[in-house]
C-alpha positions as a Python dict, from the first residue, in 0.01 Angstrom:
ca = {
    (1, 'X'): (0, 0, 0),
    (2, 'X'): (-175, 237, -238),
    (3, 'X'): (-88, 18, -538),
    (4, 'X'): (-236, -293, -374),
    (5, 'X'): (-565, -114, -297),
    (6, 'X'): (-591, -7, -659),
    (7, 'X'): (-534, -367, -770),
    (8, 'X'): (-806, -498, -535),
    (9, 'X'): (-1059, -241, -658),
    (10, 'X'): (-1000, -325, -1026),
    (11, 'X'): (-1017, -698, -944),
    (12, 'X'): (-1352, -664, -766),
    (13, 'X'): (-1508, -445, -1035),
    (14, 'X'): (-1407, -699, -1300),
    (15, 'X'): (-1521, -994, -1086),
    (16, 'X'): (-1858, -832, -1005),
    (17, 'X'): (-1960, -843, -1372),
    (18, 'X'): (-1891, -1218, -1390),
    (19, 'X'): (-2029, -1290, -1041),
    (20, 'X'): (-2382, -1179, -1133),
    (21, 'X'): (-2398, -1417, -1430),
    (22, 'X'): (-2232, -1698, -1234),
    (23, 'X'): (-2473, -1671, -940),
    (24, 'X'): (-2766, -1662, -1185),
    (25, 'X'): (-2628, -1973, -1357),
    (26, 'X'): (-2599, -2160, -1026),
    (27, 'X'): (-2951, -2053, -920),
    (28, 'X'): (-3097, -2177, -1251),
    (29, 'X'): (-2905, -2505, -1217),
    (30, 'X'): (-3027, -2561, -858),
    (31, 'X'): (-3388, -2477, -951),
    (32, 'X'): (-3366, -2710, -1252),
    (33, 'X'): (-3230, -2997, -1043),
    (34, 'X'): (-3495, -2950, -773),
    (35, 'X'): (-3775, -2935, -1031),
    (36, 'X'): (-3632, -3244, -1201),
    (37, 'X'): (-3634, -3439, -874),
    (38, 'X'): (-3993, -3333, -801),
    (39, 'X'): (-4114, -3423, -1153),
    (40, 'X'): (-3937, -3762, -1150),
    (41, 'X'): (-4066, -3850, -801),
    (42, 'X'): (-4417, -3740, -908),
    (43, 'X'): (-4417, -3962, -1220),
    (44, 'X'): (-4255, -4261, -1046),
    (45, 'X'): (-4541, -4277, -792),
}
């Protein structure tokens, strides 16, 4: 049981570093897509 807890902790600490960048990447992508839709719909009208 103790060994598994240790494994989980190391996994989460490693994943946390990537998660921040990944979430930021998704947020930028979503904002970019939304802005793109607004700009295209604005120019089409």
